[in-house]
Amino acid sequence: MENNNSCFAELNNYTCSDVGLLLPLVNEYTWSVWTRATIYFVGLLWCFLGVAIIADIFMCSIEKITSHTRTIKVASEETETGYEEVEVKVWNDTVANLTLMALGSSAPEILLACIETVGNNFEAGELGPGTIVGSAAFNLFCITGFCLIVIPKGEVRRIAAFRVFALTAVFSLFAYVWLAVILLMVSPDEVEVWEAVLTFAFFPLLVIVAYVVDRNCFRPKRTTKKKDKDNEEDKDEDKELGYSNKLTNFLPWNKKSKNKKIEPGKMDEDRMRALIKELRQIHPSLSEEDLVELATARLSEEQPHDRLWYRISAVKQMSGNPKLTPHFDTRLAKVYGVFKKKEISGKLEDAETASMAEMSDSNKKAVVEFTSTQSAILERDQKVQVTVRRYGRLNCQVVCRIETIDGTAEAEKDYVAVKAPLVFEEGETEKSFDIAIIDDNEWEPDEVFFVKLSLDRDDEGSAQVATVGKRAIHEVTILNDDDPGVFEFEKPSILFKESEGKAQIPIIRSNGADGRVTLTWKTEDLTAIGGRDYIGGKGTITFEHGETTKMLEIPIIDDQEKEKDESFKVELCDIDCPGAKLGRIKKTIVSVVDDDEFNDMVNRMLIKVNVNMDAMRVDTSTWSDQFRNAMNVNGGDIEGATNMDYVMHFLTFGWKLLFAFVPPPSILGGWLSFFTSLVVIGVLTAIVGDLAGIFGCLVGLRDTITSITFVAMGTSLPDLFASKQAATMEKTADNSIGNVTGSNSVNVFLGLGLPWLMAAIYRKAKGESFVVRSGDLGFTVVVFIVFAILCLAVLVIRRYSTACGRGELGGPTVTKVVTGLFLFLLWVGYVALSVAQVYGFIQPKF
């Protein structure tokens, strides 16, 4: 009997069987150590995905809670009542960032520390505190360094709310200094009740102080002159950061909206019409669906996003869920890129200049190209002038070559061939040269030849300092002027809007431009009636000698009534010049489109854009929405799904289906979802803690090392992707790195303060001390403090250094890469020193 009991005890007492709180679920006595380690490691990674998905639901509920608004009355002279009603947020942004949003971002780390302490019978563990410190190191060093590097070339991101950032940075350093003080100086290896109370009390103190700073409560009152000066400075700073006042078009209290209340995140008719006009100036052939996609992208980009939105967006992209940002093909992406450049500069030409700047590689090389891709010249002019320009690097000599190439025009018969070098001296930006045209007084059709631009192969220096731009070929058309020419309409049909007031119909003259020629034209009613829909009849149009294009103008009557499309015919019927001929297109159909159809198109687009925006909202309204999103890749949008979406949907399908049972944030203002998902995060975090602890035990890693590496990185990866997206999309660095310091301090005050407070009180009630071994934890905290000071010093230097672009993120390539790698090396050094101390390679004297 005793032998049976001893065998039973041995079967239940195997390697690392007593490490977990909930695991292992089955007896693993017969499993090999490395089989168990592999299973626990894969399970740990899979559970990290689950934590990210349930944390996404948790943060959606927080977004719902913090988006609550209330209506206030604001005095206004522009309304009949003398006031207008405005909706404002109930939650202050700074308070929301440091409470609910920080909790949403750091819930796994905070709950892990609490569950570990309670599960160990209110004794301190290594996994929870180590994860909090390790997560802080990963966030501050790796995330900041990564965001610093990923900023597009030539762009800079600055922290706009720098006072709040400075305050949270000070509190972050203070939090870890305080941690080092109580662990190493005041009461080594023990946390007393008053220390735990103060640690937890610093959390509400941080929130209050941050709110006071955000509201400028202690700043002296300003005179009107001072306010005006400060307002101008704010405008200048906004301009420097790339802000625009376009967003105010969406605010319900915008004075320019003529008291028309526009719901945030919705497109209005005036804005839609303006977008259609701007986009069609760039690309006239855009379809209605193309315009809808581009308008959706523009509206989505103009919405203000907070840190929580980027975290939710990152998790949705990781798990194959519906995206919060629109996606379109390469063609539309190019159109949208030109649109954004045009909007920033105000001119299409400046968009082209931006492209030129990119090609010149930030002025490292000179770029030479033709000023235009084609030109036309009358044969009798006997020469054509072609111009080459240079931009980019100007402090060097560039030697290029020009060479003519035959087309339908032949060298020495129609023009004099050219093959010669073209030298740009230092500082020269433009050069012109002439090509002789041979006037043979014989009738010939219009002919073309080409001019090619290249760098001089014999000049090795030019190849190193210069490159040829996009306009490397120039087409020259020789217009024959020995014949009156052939006249015809440019197109067999043409479309005009009724509101344009007149139809401008192009008539072209080819194969000659000699003499003065008068054409007779006439109109013929089809569905449009002359005198009622347009003013037609019969008339003449004259081409002077050398003219090759003329516009025939026919007035259109806008009756502002709803009617179908109408059309009439215009015909060229006679020429008064001998030798002149009518071409193939002698007739053209003019269609007049009623603007009512355009209005219908705008209304259809409004509905589609607003439906698209509704589909990209953060929270879900019903359980059916949650199950549909969980069971379909990309929420059912198969066309927009990528291969990675399918892979991640397969890996996370079980988690998404399970978490679809969590109440949607639309119920009870988000609070039911908040508490339900918090409980689920707690259970899943307990499993993660067991998986990490058993895995570390099996491979010989101490809990301190497991926590600052695997667990800290696993819980922080969604923050990394969120910060990267915020860094590239936002004009400032606030949502990418501005909240890192606040989150780090909250982790200490709440993530350690709360479990330590509970444990200290419990142990005090039993007449015992709450023991916290300070050796490993104290050392990692001290190392983090030193490296954090270096990291923050780098950010401050970058903010005020011209060599770094005067911004925390981005700037010149060399400085941003060097500083980014330096921050990453700080994290590597932090991990290396911690490992060396834990395994006895370093023996600190404290």
Coordinates of N, CA and C in Angstrom, one line a residue, residues 181-288:
V181 N 14.1 53.0 -4.6 CA 14.3 53.5 -3.2 C 13.7 52.5 -2.2
I182 N 12.4 52.1 -2.5 CA 11.8 51.3 -1.5 C 12.3 49.8 -1.5
L183 N 12.8 49.4 -2.7 CA 13.4 48.0 -2.7 C 14.8 47.9 -2.2
L184 N 15.6 49.0 -2.4 CA 17.0 48.9 -2.1 C 17.5 49.8 -0.9
M185 N 16.7 50.8 -0.5 CA 17.2 51.7 0.5 C 16.3 51.8 1.7
V186 N 15.0 52.1 1.6 CA 14.2 52.3 2.8 C 14.0 51.0 3.5
S187 N 13.5 50.0 2.8 CA 13.2 48.7 3.5 C 13.6 47.6 2.6
P188 N 14.9 47.3 2.5 CA 15.3 46.2 1.5 C 14.6 44.9 1.8
D189 N 14.2 44.2 0.7 CA 13.6 42.9 0.7 C 12.2 42.9 1.4
E190 N 11.6 44.1 1.5 CA 10.3 44.2 2.2 C 9.6 45.4 1.7
V191 N 8.3 45.3 1.5 CA 7.4 46.4 1.2 C 6.5 46.7 2.3
E192 N 6.6 47.8 3.0 CA 5.7 48.1 4.1 C 4.4 48.7 3.6
V193 N 3.4 48.7 4.5 CA 2.1 49.2 4.1 C 2.1 50.6 3.6
W194 N 2.8 51.5 4.3 CA 2.8 52.9 3.9 C 3.5 53.1 2.5
E195 N 4.5 52.2 2.2 CA 5.1 52.3 0.9 C 4.2 51.8 -0.2
A196 N 3.4 50.8 0.1 CA 2.4 50.3 -0.9 C 1.3 51.3 -1.1
V197 N 0.9 52.0 0.1 CA -0.2 53.0 0.0 C 0.3 54.2 -0.9
L198 N 1.5 54.6 -0.7 CA 2.1 55.7 -1.4 C 2.2 55.4 -2.9
T199 N 2.7 54.2 -3.1 CA 2.9 53.7 -4.5 C 1.6 53.7 -5.3
F200 N 0.5 53.2 -4.7 CA -0.8 53.2 -5.3 C -1.4 54.7 -5.4
A201 N -1.1 55.5 -4.4 CA -1.7 56.9 -4.4 C -1.1 57.7 -5.4
F202 N 0.2 57.4 -5.8 CA 0.8 58.2 -6.9 C 0.0 58.2 -8.2
F203 N -0.8 57.1 -8.4 CA -1.6 57.0 -9.6 C -2.7 58.1 -9.8
P204 N -3.5 58.2 -8.8 CA -4.5 59.4 -8.9 C -3.8 60.7 -8.8
L205 N -2.7 60.8 -8.1 CA -1.9 62.1 -8.1 C -1.4 62.4 -9.5
L206 N -0.9 61.4 -10.2 CA -0.5 61.7 -11.6 C -1.6 62.2 -12.5
V207 N -2.8 61.5 -12.4 CA -3.9 61.9 -13.2 C -4.3 63.4 -12.9
I208 N -4.3 63.7 -11.6 CA -4.8 65.1 -11.2 C -3.8 66.1 -11.7
V209 N -2.5 65.9 -11.5 CA -1.4 66.8 -12.0 C -1.4 67.0 -13.5
A210 N -1.6 65.8 -14.2 CA -1.6 65.9 -15.6 C -2.8 66.7 -16.1
Y211 N -3.9 66.5 -15.5 CA -5.1 67.3 -15.8 C -4.9 68.8 -15.6
V212 N -4.3 69.1 -14.5 CA -4.1 70.6 -14.2 C -3.1 71.2 -15.2
V213 N -2.1 70.4 -15.6 CA -1.1 70.9 -16.6 C -1.8 71.1 -17.9
D214 N -2.6 70.1 -18.3 CA -3.3 70.1 -19.6 C -4.3 71.3 -19.7
R215 N -4.9 71.7 -18.5 CA -5.9 72.8 -18.5 C -5.2 74.1 -18.3
N216 N -3.9 74.1 -18.1 CA -3.1 75.4 -17.9 C -3.7 76.2 -16.7
C217 N -4.0 75.4 -15.6 CA -4.7 76.0 -14.5 C -3.8 77.0 -13.7
F218 N -2.5 76.8 -13.7 CA -1.6 77.6 -12.9 C -0.8 78.7 -13.8
R219 N -1.2 78.8 -15.1 CA -0.6 79.8 -15.9 C -1.2 81.2 -15.6
P220 N -0.5 82.3 -15.6 CA -1.0 83.6 -15.3 C -2.0 84.0 -16.4
K221 N -3.0 84.8 -16.0 CA -4.0 85.3 -16.9 C -3.3 86.2 -17.9
R222 N -3.8 86.1 -19.2 CA -3.1 86.8 -20.3 C -4.0 87.9 -20.7
T223 N -3.3 89.0 -21.1 CA -4.1 90.1 -21.6 C -4.5 89.8 -23.1
T224 N -5.4 90.6 -23.6 CA -5.9 90.3 -25.0 C -4.7 90.3 -26.0
K225 N -3.8 91.2 -25.8 CA -2.6 91.3 -26.7 C -1.8 90.0 -26.6
K226 N -1.6 89.6 -25.3 CA -0.9 88.4 -25.1 C -1.6 87.2 -25.7
K227 N -2.9 87.1 -25.6 CA -3.7 86.0 -26.1 C -3.5 86.0 -27.6
D228 N -3.6 87.2 -28.3 CA -3.5 87.2 -29.7 C -2.1 86.7 -30.2
K229 N -1.1 87.1 -29.4 CA 0.3 86.7 -29.7 C 0.4 85.2 -29.6
D230 N -0.2 84.6 -28.5 CA -0.1 83.2 -28.3 C -0.9 82.4 -29.3
N231 N -2.0 83.0 -29.7 CA -2.8 82.3 -30.8 C -2.0 82.3 -32.1
E232 N -1.3 83.4 -32.4 CA -0.5 83.4 -33.6 C 0.7 82.3 -33.5
E233 N 1.3 82.2 -32.3 CA 2.3 81.3 -32.1 C 1.8 79.8 -32.3
D234 N 0.6 79.6 -31.8 CA -0.1 78.3 -31.9 C -0.3 78.0 -33.4
K235 N -0.8 79.0 -34.1 CA -1.0 78.8 -35.6 C 0.3 78.5 -36.3
D236 N 1.4 79.2 -35.9 CA 2.7 78.9 -36.6 C 3.1 77.5 -36.2
E237 N 2.9 77.1 -35.0 CA 3.3 75.7 -34.6 C 2.5 74.7 -35.3
D238 N 1.2 74.9 -35.5 CA 0.4 74.0 -36.2 C 0.8 73.9 -37.7
K239 N 1.2 75.0 -38.2 CA 1.7 75.0 -39.6 C 3.0 74.3 -39.7
E240 N 3.8 74.4 -38.7 CA 5.1 73.7 -38.8 C 4.9 72.2 -38.7
L241 N 3.9 71.8 -37.9 CA 3.6 70.4 -37.7 C 2.8 69.8 -38.8
G242 N 2.3 70.6 -39.7 CA 1.5 70.1 -40.8 C 0.0 70.1 -40.6
Y243 N -0.5 70.8 -39.6 CA -1.9 70.8 -39.3 C -2.6 71.7 -40.4
S244 N -3.8 71.4 -40.6 CA -4.6 72.3 -41.5 C -6.0 72.5 -40.8
N245 N -6.7 73.5 -41.3 CA -8.0 73.8 -40.7 C -9.1 73.1 -41.4
K246 N -8.7 72.1 -42.3 CA -9.7 71.4 -43.0 C -10.6 70.6 -42.1
L247 N -10.0 70.1 -41.0 CA -10.7 69.2 -40.1 C -11.9 69.9 -39.5
T248 N -11.8 71.3 -39.4 CA -12.9 72.0 -38.7 C -14.2 72.0 -39.6
N249 N -14.1 71.6 -40.8 CA -15.3 71.4 -41.7 C -16.2 70.4 -41.1
F250 N -15.6 69.4 -40.4 CA -16.4 68.3 -39.9 C -16.9 68.6 -38.5
L251 N -16.5 69.7 -37.8 CA -16.9 69.9 -36.5 C -18.3 70.6 -36.4
P252 N -19.2 70.2 -35.6 CA -20.5 70.7 -35.6 C -20.6 72.2 -35.2
W253 N -19.6 72.7 -34.5 CA -19.6 74.1 -34.1 C -18.8 75.0 -35.1
N254 N -18.4 74.5 -36.2 CA -17.7 75.3 -37.2 C -18.5 76.4 -37.7
K255 N -18.0 77.7 -37.5 CA -18.8 78.8 -37.9 C -19.0 78.9 -39.4
K256 N -18.0 78.3 -40.2 CA -18.1 78.4 -41.6 C -19.2 77.4 -42.2
S257 N -19.7 76.5 -41.3 CA -20.7 75.6 -41.8 C -22.1 76.1 -41.8
K258 N -22.2 77.4 -41.5 CA -23.5 78.1 -41.5 C -24.5 77.4 -40.6
N259 N -24.0 77.0 -39.4 CA -24.8 76.4 -38.4 C -25.4 75.1 -38.8
K260 N -24.9 74.5 -39.9 CA -25.3 73.2 -40.3 C -24.5 72.1 -39.5
K261 N -25.2 71.4 -38.7 CA -24.5 70.4 -37.8 C -24.1 69.2 -38.6
I262 N -22.9 68.8 -38.7 CA -22.4 67.7 -39.4 C -21.9 66.7 -38.4
E263 N -22.4 65.5 -38.4 CA -22.0 64.4 -37.5 C -20.5 64.0 -37.8
P264 N -19.7 63.9 -36.8 CA -18.3 63.5 -37.0 C -18.2 62.1 -37.7
G265 N -17.3 62.0 -38.6 CA -17.2 60.7 -39.3 C -18.2 60.5 -40.5
K266 N -18.9 61.6 -40.8 CA -19.9 61.5 -41.9 C -19.5 62.5 -43.0
M267 N -19.8 62.2 -44.2 CA -19.5 63.1 -45.3 C -20.7 63.9 -45.6
D268 N -20.5 65.2 -45.9 CA -21.7 66.1 -46.2 C -21.6 66.4 -47.7
E269 N -22.7 66.9 -48.3 CA -22.8 67.1 -49.7 C -21.8 68.1 -50.3
D270 N -21.6 69.2 -49.6 CA -20.7 70.2 -50.1 C -19.3 69.7 -50.2
R271 N -18.9 69.0 -49.1 CA -17.5 68.4 -49.1 C -17.4 67.4 -50.2
M272 N -18.4 66.6 -50.4 CA -18.3 65.6 -51.5 C -18.2 66.2 -52.9
R273 N -18.9 67.3 -53.1 CA -18.8 68.0 -54.4 C -17.4 68.5 -54.6
A274 N -16.9 69.1 -53.6 CA -15.5 69.7 -53.7 C -14.5 68.6 -53.9
L275 N -14.6 67.5 -53.3 CA -13.7 66.4 -53.5 C -13.8 65.8 -54.9
I276 N -15.0 65.7 -55.4 CA -15.2 65.2 -56.8 C -14.5 66.2 -57.8
K277 N -14.6 67.4 -57.6 CA -14.0 68.4 -58.5 C -12.5 68.3 -58.4
E278 N -12.0 68.3 -57.2 CA -10.5 68.2 -57.1 C -9.9 66.9 -57.7
L279 N -10.6 65.8 -57.4 CA -10.1 64.5 -57.9 C -10.1 64.4 -59.4
R280 N -11.2 65.0 -60.0 CA -11.3 64.9 -61.4 C -10.4 65.9 -62.2
Q281 N -9.9 66.9 -61.4 CA -8.9 67.7 -62.0 C -7.6 66.9 -62.2
I282 N -7.4 66.0 -61.3 CA -6.2 65.2 -61.3 C -6.3 64.0 -62.3
H283 N -7.5 63.4 -62.3 CA -7.8 62.2 -63.1 C -9.2 62.3 -63.6
P284 N -9.4 62.9 -64.8 CA -10.8 63.1 -65.3 C -11.6 61.8 -65.5
S285 N -11.0 60.7 -65.7 CA -11.7 59.5 -66.1 C -12.1 58.6 -64.9
L286 N -12.0 59.1 -63.6 CA -12.3 58.3 -62.5 C -13.8 57.9 -62.5
S287 N -14.1 56.7 -62.2 CA -15.4 56.2 -62.1 C -16.1 56.6 -60.8
E288 N -17.4 56.3 -60.7 CA -18.1 56.6 -59.4 C -17.5 55.8 -58.3

